[in-house]
PDB file of C-alpha atoms and ligand atoms in Angstrom:
ATOM      1  CA  SER A   1      18.050   8.039   9.328  1.00 82.00           C
ATOM      2  CA  PRO A   2      17.723  11.597   8.091  1.00 93.00           C
ATOM      3  CA  PRO A   3      15.974  14.080  10.426  1.00 97.00           C
ATOM      4  CA  ALA A   4      12.257  13.933  11.215  1.00 98.00           C
ATOM      5  CA  ILE A   5      10.089  16.042   8.927  1.00 98.00           C
ATOM      6  CA  ILE A   6       6.427  16.504   9.813  1.00 98.00           C
ATOM      7  CA  ALA A   7       4.253  17.475   6.860  1.00 99.00           C
ATOM      8  CA  PRO A   8       0.595  18.145   7.670  1.00 98.00           C
ATOM      9  CA  SER A   9      -1.667  17.375   4.714  1.00 98.00           C
ATOM     10  CA  ILE A  10      -3.820  20.410   4.063  1.00 98.00           C
ATOM     11  CA  LEU A  11      -6.411  18.111   2.441  1.00 98.00           C
ATOM     12  CA  SER A  12      -7.986  18.016   5.902  1.00 98.00           C
ATOM     13  CA  ALA A  13      -7.790  21.787   6.443  1.00 98.00           C
ATOM     14  CA  ASP A  14     -10.598  24.299   5.936  1.00 97.00           C
ATOM     15  CA  PHE A  15     -10.536  24.909   2.165  1.00 97.00           C
ATOM     16  CA  ALA A  16     -12.518  28.124   2.646  1.00 97.00           C
ATOM     17  CA  ASP A  17      -9.680  29.557   4.730  1.00 97.00           C
ATOM     18  CA  LEU A  18      -6.684  27.725   3.340  1.00 98.00           C
ATOM     19  CA  GLY A  19      -4.095  30.496   3.581  1.00 98.00           C
ATOM     20  CA  ARG A  20      -4.713  30.937   7.261  1.00 98.00           C
ATOM     21  CA  ALA A  21      -4.743  27.152   7.816  1.00 98.00           C
ATOM     22  CA  CYS A  22      -1.297  26.913   6.207  1.00 98.00           C
ATOM     23  CA  SER A  23       0.282  29.628   8.320  1.00 98.00           C
ATOM     24  CA  THR A  24      -1.397  28.315  11.468  1.00 98.00           C
ATOM     25  CA  THR A  25      -0.080  24.768  11.037  1.00 98.00           C
ATOM     26  CA  MET A  26       3.422  26.116  10.345  1.00 98.00           C
ATOM     27  CA  GLY A  27       3.170  28.089  13.591  1.00 98.00           C
ATOM     28  CA  GLN A  28       2.210  24.876  15.382  1.00 98.00           C
ATOM     29  CA  GLY A  29       5.523  23.259  14.494  1.00 98.00           C
ATOM     30  CA  ALA A  30       5.059  21.790  11.013  1.00 98.00           C
ATOM     31  CA  ASP A  31       8.205  21.473   8.885  1.00 98.00           C
ATOM     32  CA  TRP A  32       6.583  21.170   5.456  1.00 98.00           C
ATOM     33  CA  LEU A  33       3.125  21.477   4.001  1.00 98.00           C
ATOM     34  CA  HIS A  34       1.878  18.420   2.146  1.00 98.00           C
ATOM     35  CA  VAL A  35      -0.259  19.630  -0.743  1.00 98.00           C
ATOM     36  CA  ASP A  36      -2.484  16.952  -2.299  1.00 98.00           C
ATOM     37  CA  ILE A  37      -3.231  17.532  -5.971  1.00 98.00           C
ATOM     38  CA  MET A  38      -5.927  15.223  -7.375  1.00 98.00           C
ATOM     39  CA  ASP A  39      -7.271  15.312 -10.921  1.00 97.00           C
ATOM     40  CA  GLY A  40     -10.282  12.985 -10.872  1.00 97.00           C
ATOM     41  CA  HIS A  41      -8.491  10.580 -13.267  1.00 96.00           C
ATOM     42  CA  PHE A  42      -5.522   9.136 -11.430  1.00 97.00           C
ATOM     43  CA  VAL A  43      -7.631   9.103  -8.264  1.00 98.00           C
ATOM     44  CA  PRO A  44     -11.407   9.296  -7.845  1.00 98.00           C
ATOM     45  CA  ASN A  45     -11.399  12.779  -6.320  1.00 98.00           C
ATOM     46  CA  ILE A  46     -10.566  16.376  -7.305  1.00 98.00           C
ATOM     47  CA  THR A  47      -8.841  18.962  -5.120  1.00 98.00           C
ATOM     48  CA  PHE A  48      -7.246  22.057  -6.647  1.00 98.00           C
ATOM     49  CA  GLY A  49      -4.503  23.116  -9.023  1.00 98.00           C
ATOM     50  CA  ALA A  50      -1.620  25.531  -9.440  1.00 98.00           C
ATOM     51  CA  PRO A  51      -3.654  28.778  -9.082  1.00 98.00           C
ATOM     52  CA  VAL A  52      -4.636  27.801  -5.541  1.00 98.00           C
ATOM     53  CA  VAL A  53      -1.031  26.814  -4.735  1.00 98.00           C
ATOM     54  CA  THR A  54       0.087  30.272  -5.933  1.00 98.00           C
ATOM     55  CA  LYS A  55      -2.352  31.924  -3.535  1.00 98.00           C
ATOM     56  CA  ILE A  56      -1.467  29.877  -0.460  1.00 98.00           C
ATOM     57  CA  ARG A  57       2.292  30.067  -1.161  1.00 98.00           C
ATOM     58  CA  SER A  58       2.319  33.699  -0.001  1.00 98.00           C
ATOM     59  CA  HIS A  59       1.094  32.646   3.453  1.00 98.00           C
ATOM     60  CA  VAL A  60       4.210  30.555   4.167  1.00 98.00           C
ATOM     61  CA  ASP A  61       7.881  31.596   3.931  1.00 98.00           C
ATOM     62  CA  ARG A  62       9.879  29.836   1.232  1.00 97.00           C
ATOM     63  CA  PRO A  63      12.497  27.336   2.449  1.00 98.00           C
ATOM     64  CA  THR A  64      16.128  28.388   2.280  1.00 95.00           C
ATOM     65  CA  GLY A  65      17.470  25.014   1.105  1.00 93.00           C
ATOM     66  CA  ALA A  66      16.508  21.484   0.144  1.00 94.00           C
ATOM     67  CA  TYR A  67      14.208  19.878   2.736  1.00 96.00           C
ATOM     68  CA  GLY A  68      13.996  23.213   4.602  1.00 98.00           C
ATOM     69  CA  ARG A  69      11.175  24.550   6.719  1.00 98.00           C
ATOM     70  CA  GLY A  70       8.261  25.763   4.653  1.00 98.00           C
ATOM     71  CA  THR A  71       8.815  23.296   1.819  1.00 98.00           C
ATOM     72  CA  PHE A  72       5.681  22.882  -0.320  1.00 98.00           C
ATOM     73  CA  ASP A  73       5.574  19.125  -0.807  1.00 98.00           C
ATOM     74  CA  CYS A  74       3.197  18.725  -3.748  1.00 99.00           C
ATOM     75  CA  HIS A  75       1.832  15.191  -3.989  1.00 99.00           C
ATOM     76  CA  MET A  76       0.753  14.928  -7.600  1.00 98.00           C
ATOM     77  CA  MET A  77      -2.048  12.360  -7.815  1.00 98.00           C
ATOM     78  CA  ILE A  78      -2.537  13.170 -11.472  1.00 97.00           C
ATOM     79  CA  ALA A  79      -2.525  11.230 -14.732  1.00 94.00           C
ATOM     80  CA  GLU A  80      -0.034  13.364 -16.662  1.00 93.00           C
ATOM     81  CA  PRO A  81       2.707  14.369 -14.239  1.00 96.00           C
ATOM     82  CA  LYS A  82       5.033  15.879 -16.853  1.00 95.00           C
ATOM     83  CA  ARG A  83       2.363  18.265 -18.119  1.00 95.00           C
ATOM     84  CA  TRP A  84       2.093  20.236 -14.883  1.00 97.00           C
ATOM     85  CA  VAL A  85       5.724  20.557 -13.751  1.00 97.00           C
ATOM     86  CA  ARG A  86       6.178  24.088 -15.080  1.00 98.00           C
ATOM     87  CA  ASP A  87       2.900  25.412 -13.685  1.00 98.00           C
ATOM     88  CA  PHE A  88       3.629  24.060 -10.222  1.00 98.00           C
ATOM     89  CA  GLN A  89       7.176  25.408 -10.264  1.00 98.00           C
ATOM     90  CA  LYS A  90       5.777  28.855 -11.065  1.00 98.00           C
ATOM     91  CA  ALA A  91       3.185  28.426  -8.312  1.00 98.00           C
ATOM     92  CA  GLY A  92       5.928  27.902  -5.715  1.00 98.00           C
ATOM     93  CA  CYS A  93       6.131  24.136  -5.391  1.00 98.00           C
ATOM     94  CA  ASP A  94       9.494  23.099  -3.875  1.00 98.00           C
ATOM     95  CA  LEU A  95       9.198  19.320  -4.083  1.00 98.00           C
ATOM     96  CA  TYR A  96       7.248  17.808  -6.980  1.00 98.00           C
ATOM     97  CA  CYS A  97       6.317  14.255  -6.035  1.00 98.00           C
ATOM     98  CA  PHE A  98       4.776  12.313  -8.911  1.00 98.00           C
ATOM     99  CA  HIS A  99       3.383   8.798  -8.988  1.00 98.00           C
ATOM    100  CA  TYR A 100       5.474   6.078 -10.611  1.00 97.00           C
ATOM    101  CA  GLU A 101       2.267   4.499 -11.969  1.00 97.00           C
ATOM    102  CA  ALA A 102       1.224   7.700 -13.748  1.00 96.00           C
ATOM    103  CA  ALA A 103       4.662   8.279 -15.264  1.00 95.00           C
ATOM    104  CA  VAL A 104       4.850   4.727 -16.606  1.00 92.00           C
ATOM    105  CA  SER A 105       1.374   4.728 -18.104  1.00 86.00           C
ATOM    106  CA  SER A 106       1.881   8.124 -19.745  1.00 68.00           C
ATOM    107  CA  THR A 107       5.041   6.678 -21.352  1.00 61.00           C
ATOM    108  CA  ALA A 108       2.981   3.837 -22.779  1.00 55.00           C
ATOM    109  CA  ALA A 109       0.454   6.292 -24.236  1.00 54.00           C
ATOM    110  CA  ASP A 110       2.978   8.744 -25.713  1.00 55.00           C
ATOM    111  CA  THR A 111       5.538   6.339 -27.102  1.00 54.00           C
ATOM    112  CA  PRO A 112       5.256   4.356 -30.352  1.00 53.00           C
ATOM    113  CA  ALA A 113       4.598   0.662 -29.734  1.00 52.00           C
ATOM    114  CA  GLY A 114       7.686  -1.359 -28.965  1.00 45.00           C
ATOM    115  CA  THR A 115       9.885   1.561 -27.981  1.00 46.00           C
ATOM    116  CA  SER A 116       8.499   2.294 -24.552  1.00 45.00           C
ATOM    117  CA  ASP A 117      10.746   1.635 -21.591  1.00 43.00           C
ATOM    118  CA  ALA A 118       8.945   1.688 -18.289  1.00 39.00           C
ATOM    119  CA  GLN A 119      11.995   3.138 -16.543  1.00 36.00           C
ATOM    120  CA  THR A 120      12.741   5.899 -19.036  1.00 46.00           C
ATOM    121  CA  SER A 121       9.874   8.186 -18.233  1.00 87.00           C
ATOM    122  CA  PRO A 122      10.441   8.492 -14.461  1.00 96.00           C
ATOM    123  CA  LYS A 123      14.106   9.289 -15.091  1.00 95.00           C
ATOM    124  CA  GLU A 124      13.317  11.942 -17.681  1.00 96.00           C
ATOM    125  CA  LEU A 125      10.639  13.420 -15.478  1.00 97.00           C
ATOM    126  CA  ILE A 126      13.046  13.642 -12.532  1.00 98.00           C
ATOM    127  CA  ARG A 127      15.616  15.352 -14.730  1.00 97.00           C
ATOM    128  CA  PHE A 128      12.997  17.861 -15.931  1.00 97.00           C
ATOM    129  CA  ILE A 129      11.850  18.624 -12.361  1.00 98.00           C
ATOM    130  CA  HIS A 130      15.481  19.226 -11.369  1.00 98.00           C
ATOM    131  CA  GLU A 131      16.087  21.471 -14.386  1.00 98.00           C
ATOM    132  CA  LEU A 132      13.274  23.683 -13.116  1.00 98.00           C
ATOM    133  CA  GLY A 133      14.955  23.944  -9.719  1.00 98.00           C
ATOM    134  CA  MET A 134      12.654  21.720  -7.682  1.00 98.00           C
ATOM    135  CA  GLN A 135      13.311  18.593  -5.663  1.00 98.00           C
ATOM    136  CA  ALA A 136      11.820  15.437  -7.189  1.00 98.00           C
ATOM    137  CA  GLY A 137       9.877  12.786  -5.311  1.00 98.00           C
ATOM    138  CA  ILE A 138       8.510   9.495  -6.574  1.00 98.00           C
ATOM    139  CA  ALA A 139       5.447   7.890  -5.006  1.00 98.00           C
ATOM    140  CA  ILE A 140       4.143   4.321  -5.139  1.00 98.00           C
ATOM    141  CA  LYS A 141       0.608   3.121  -4.480  1.00 98.00           C
ATOM    142  CA  PRO A 142      -0.104   0.095  -2.265  1.00 98.00           C
ATOM    143  CA  LYS A 143      -0.391  -2.306  -5.218  1.00 98.00           C
ATOM    144  CA  THR A 144       2.963  -1.274  -6.705  1.00 98.00           C
ATOM    145  CA  PRO A 145       5.948  -3.344  -5.534  1.00 98.00           C
ATOM    146  CA  VAL A 146       8.943  -1.460  -4.185  1.00 98.00           C
ATOM    147  CA  ASP A 147      11.188  -3.322  -6.644  1.00 98.00           C
ATOM    148  CA  VAL A 148      10.173  -0.962  -9.465  1.00 97.00           C
ATOM    149  CA  LEU A 149      12.235   1.721  -7.686  1.00 98.00           C
ATOM    150  CA  TRP A 150      15.630   0.014  -7.531  1.00 98.00           C
ATOM    151  CA  ASP A 151      16.729   0.920 -11.072  1.00 96.00           C
ATOM    152  CA  ILE A 152      15.563   4.495 -10.579  1.00 97.00           C
ATOM    153  CA  LEU A 153      17.368   4.894  -7.251  1.00 98.00           C
ATOM    154  CA  GLU A 154      20.526   3.228  -8.501  1.00 97.00           C
ATOM    155  CA  ASN A 155      20.879   5.513 -11.501  1.00 96.00           C
ATOM    156  CA  PRO A 156      24.489   6.791 -11.520  1.00 96.00           C
ATOM    157  CA  VAL A 157      23.306  10.049 -13.112  1.00 97.00           C
ATOM    158  CA  SER A 158      22.457  12.198 -10.092  1.00 96.00           C
ATOM    159  CA  GLU A 159      20.156  14.563 -12.033  1.00 98.00           C
ATOM    160  CA  GLU A 160      17.882  11.588 -12.717  1.00 97.00           C
ATOM    161  CA  ARG A 161      17.759  10.278  -9.172  1.00 98.00           C
ATOM    162  CA  PRO A 162      14.815  11.123  -6.890  1.00 98.00           C
ATOM    163  CA  ASP A 163      15.361  13.196  -3.733  1.00 98.00           C
ATOM    164  CA  MET A 164      12.587  11.382  -1.867  1.00 98.00           C
ATOM    165  CA  VAL A 165      10.420   8.287  -2.079  1.00 99.00           C
ATOM    166  CA  LEU A 166       6.798   8.332  -0.921  1.00 99.00           C
ATOM    167  CA  VAL A 167       5.335   5.002   0.166  1.00 99.00           C
ATOM    168  CA  MET A 168       1.544   5.288   0.268  1.00 99.00           C
ATOM    169  CA  THR A 169       0.007   3.662   3.330  1.00 99.00           C
ATOM    170  CA  VAL A 170      -3.562   4.037   1.982  1.00 98.00           C
ATOM    171  CA  GLU A 171      -5.012   3.975  -1.527  1.00 98.00           C
ATOM    172  CA  PRO A 172      -4.599   7.576  -2.641  1.00 98.00           C
ATOM    173  CA  GLY A 173      -7.707   9.712  -3.068  1.00 98.00           C
ATOM    174  CA  PHE A 174      -9.116  10.551   0.337  1.00 98.00           C
ATOM    175  CA  GLY A 175      -8.095  11.650   3.802  1.00 98.00           C
ATOM    176  CA  GLY A 176      -9.159   9.849   6.949  1.00 98.00           C
ATOM    177  CA  GLN A 177      -8.600   6.251   5.770  1.00 98.00           C
ATOM    178  CA  SER A 178      -7.121   3.403   7.838  1.00 98.00           C
ATOM    179  CA  PHE A 179      -3.360   2.919   7.888  1.00 98.00           C
ATOM    180  CA  MET A 180      -2.118  -0.121   5.908  1.00 98.00           C
ATOM    181  CA  ALA A 181       0.706  -1.689   7.914  1.00 98.00           C
ATOM    182  CA  SER A 182       1.097  -4.112   4.986  1.00 98.00           C
ATOM    183  CA  GLU A 183       3.067  -1.360   3.171  1.00 98.00           C
ATOM    184  CA  LEU A 184       5.793  -1.021   5.809  1.00 98.00           C
ATOM    185  CA  PRO A 185       8.072  -3.756   4.461  1.00 98.00           C
ATOM    186  CA  LYS A 186       8.611  -1.420   1.476  1.00 99.00           C
ATOM    187  CA  VAL A 187       9.881   1.246   3.868  1.00 98.00           C
ATOM    188  CA  THR A 188      12.137  -1.261   5.621  1.00 98.00           C
ATOM    189  CA  ALA A 189      13.605  -2.423   2.311  1.00 98.00           C
ATOM    190  CA  LEU A 190      14.238   1.156   1.168  1.00 98.00           C
ATOM    191  CA  ARG A 191      15.829   2.147   4.476  1.00 98.00           C
ATOM    192  CA  GLU A 192      18.126  -0.905   4.496  1.00 98.00           C
ATOM    193  CA  ARG A 193      19.521   0.033   1.101  1.00 98.00           C
ATOM    194  CA  TYR A 194      19.470   3.813   1.490  1.00 98.00           C
ATOM    195  CA  PRO A 195      20.299   4.994   5.036  1.00 98.00           C
ATOM    196  CA  GLU A 196      20.213   8.682   4.025  1.00 98.00           C
ATOM    197  CA  LEU A 197      17.221   8.727   1.662  1.00 98.00           C
ATOM    198  CA  PRO A 198      14.223  10.791   2.797  1.00 98.00           C
ATOM    199  CA  ILE A 199      11.342   8.291   2.953  1.00 98.00           C
ATOM    200  CA  GLU A 200       7.830   9.665   3.286  1.00 99.00           C
ATOM    201  CA  VAL A 201       4.731   7.807   4.435  1.00 99.00           C
ATOM    202  CA  ASP A 202       1.241   9.109   3.713  1.00 99.00           C
ATOM    203  CA  GLY A 203      -2.140   7.850   4.810  1.00 98.00           C
ATOM    204  CA  GLY A 204      -3.540   6.966   8.203  1.00 98.00           C
ATOM    205  CA  LEU A 205      -0.584   8.297  10.201  1.00 98.00           C
ATOM    206  CA  SER A 206      -1.473   9.220  13.781  1.00 98.00           C
ATOM    207  CA  GLU A 207      -0.206   8.785  17.317  1.00 98.00           C
ATOM    208  CA  LYS A 208      -1.455   5.183  17.049  1.00 98.00           C
ATOM    209  CA  THR A 209       0.403   4.218  13.876  1.00 98.00           C
ATOM    210  CA  ILE A 210       3.514   6.399  13.942  1.00 98.00           C
ATOM    211  CA  ASP A 211       5.684   3.994  15.943  1.00 98.00           C
ATOM    212  CA  GLN A 212       5.394   1.243  13.328  1.00 98.00           C
ATOM    213  CA  ALA A 213       6.200   3.653  10.516  1.00 98.00           C
ATOM    214  CA  ALA A 214       9.143   5.164  12.390  1.00 98.00           C
ATOM    215  CA  ASP A 215      10.512   1.711  13.288  1.00 98.00           C
ATOM    216  CA  ALA A 216      10.423   0.756   9.606  1.00 98.00           C
ATOM    217  CA  GLY A 217      12.551   3.820   8.844  1.00 98.00           C
ATOM    218  CA  ALA A 218      10.183   6.506   7.599  1.00 98.00           C
ATOM    219  CA  ASN A 219      11.353  10.042   8.424  1.00 98.00           C
ATOM    220  CA  VAL A 220       8.940  12.272   6.465  1.00 98.00           C
ATOM    221  CA  ILE A 221       5.532  11.963   8.071  1.00 99.00           C
ATOM    222  CA  VAL A 222       2.347  13.166   6.403  1.00 99.00           C
ATOM    223  CA  ALA A 223      -0.711  13.518   8.610  1.00 98.00           C
ATOM    224  CA  GLY A 224      -3.999  15.098   7.585  1.00 98.00           C
ATOM    225  CA  SER A 225      -6.951  14.168   9.760  1.00 98.00           C
ATOM    226  CA  ALA A 226      -4.732  13.439  12.788  1.00 98.00           C
ATOM    227  CA  VAL A 227      -3.384  17.011  12.765  1.00 98.00           C
ATOM    228  CA  PHE A 228      -6.335  19.060  11.534  1.00 98.00           C
ATOM    229  CA  GLY A 229      -8.883  17.031  13.506  1.00 98.00           C
ATOM    230  CA  ALA A 230      -7.007  17.418  16.794  1.00 98.00           C
ATOM    231  CA  SER A 231      -7.991  19.828  19.548  1.00 98.00           C
ATOM    232  CA  ASP A 232      -4.259  20.569  19.950  1.00 98.00           C
ATOM    233  CA  PRO A 233      -2.570  20.103  16.542  1.00 98.00           C
ATOM    234  CA  GLY A 234       0.768  21.323  17.918  1.00 98.00           C
ATOM    235  CA  GLU A 235       0.814  18.491  20.425  1.00 98.00           C
ATOM    236  CA  VAL A 236       0.142  15.911  17.686  1.00 98.00           C
ATOM    237  CA  ILE A 237       2.935  17.341  15.528  1.00 98.00           C
ATOM    238  CA  GLN A 238       5.306  17.116  18.498  1.00 98.00           C
ATOM    239  CA  LYS A 239       4.322  13.509  19.269  1.00 98.00           C
ATOM    240  CA  LEU A 240       4.864  12.466  15.663  1.00 98.00           C
ATOM    241  CA  ARG A 241       8.280  14.137  15.715  1.00 98.00           C
ATOM    242  CA  ASP A 242       9.273  12.508  19.016  1.00 98.00           C
ATOM    243  CA  ALA A 243       8.340   9.069  17.665  1.00 98.00           C
ATOM    244  CA  VAL A 244      10.591   9.495  14.618  1.00 98.00           C
ATOM    245  CA  GLU A 245      13.474  10.947  16.626  1.00 97.00           C
ATOM    246  CA  GLN A 246      13.438   8.215  19.264  1.00 90.00           C
TER     247      GLN A 246
HETATM  248  C1  DX5 B 301      -4.534  10.674   0.393  1.00 61.19           C
HETATM  249  C2  DX5 B 301      -3.584  11.818   0.516  1.00 61.19           C
HETATM  250  C3  DX5 B 301      -3.125  12.046   1.881  1.00 61.19           C
HETATM  251  C4  DX5 B 301      -4.219  12.362   2.870  1.00 61.19           C
HETATM  252  C5  DX5 B 301      -3.801  11.788   4.185  1.00 61.19           C
HETATM  253  O1  DX5 B 301      -4.723  10.359  -0.939  1.00 61.19           O
HETATM  254  O2  DX5 B 301      -2.442  11.595  -0.301  1.00 61.19           O
HETATM  255  O3  DX5 B 301      -2.097  13.031   1.920  1.00 61.19           O
HETATM  256  O4  DX5 B 301      -4.473  13.726   3.039  1.00 61.19           O
HETATM  257  O5  DX5 B 301      -4.838  11.954   5.085  1.00 61.19           O
HETATM  258  P1  DX5 B 301      -4.858  11.194   6.475  1.00 61.19           P
HETATM  259  O6  DX5 B 301      -3.647  11.594   7.231  1.00 61.19           O
HETATM  260  O7  DX5 B 301      -6.131  11.685   7.105  1.00 61.19           O
HETATM  261  O8  DX5 B 301      -4.902   9.718   6.182  1.00 61.19           O
HETATM  262 ZN1   ZN B 302      -0.744  12.940   0.019  1.00 61.19          ZN
END
């Protein structure tokens, strides 16, 4: 598997002091920051948009390469993922991770009847994200089967292939929910086919659930409440890392 990457979700940080929370969690050993963008349509909750990302970006050093320390991993839980690519690139997003479900349903809305191809939109979106110099991630919700990803991952055109897959282990929308072990077979199937692919898990990750996720093959670990709710967040980050590296 690729190296362990621990990405605290700042959804559970103090929104009134977000810049400081970002630099503090980096100082406690985080690799990336996981930035949850919610629009109140794709998920039943609203967080913040590109202007806030611009402000917090200055509190964390930019990464020097792909997957580097300080990567802003923007998890776009939004209905129109293509619409916001440029704004988030300008704001300092390094990895733009959109939802498969949102890309496919925006294709259906924008394309004349009969011409829509469920697989076309994710590919075009990935190409567009790459053209703007960001890494592209694709996320799937619990109800979405992993099989929808095979065509996208097997695309011979490298510009249209995702740099990471995010397997949600809760229904997106809120922090602090219970981990859904039922989603781990998706991770196992992805890891069997793609030994080098960064695979992220998000939702309910903690010292209690990390071993299952790591055994399945996840290497990018998002944790919100487990990190920001801990008395020693640095210790939690280290334990998550040790579990993946074992
Ligand atoms: C949920 C978000 C997660 C959330 C995880 O929709 O995508 O990133 O912050 O929070 P925890 O780790 O508390 O489940
Ligand atoms: Zn997330």
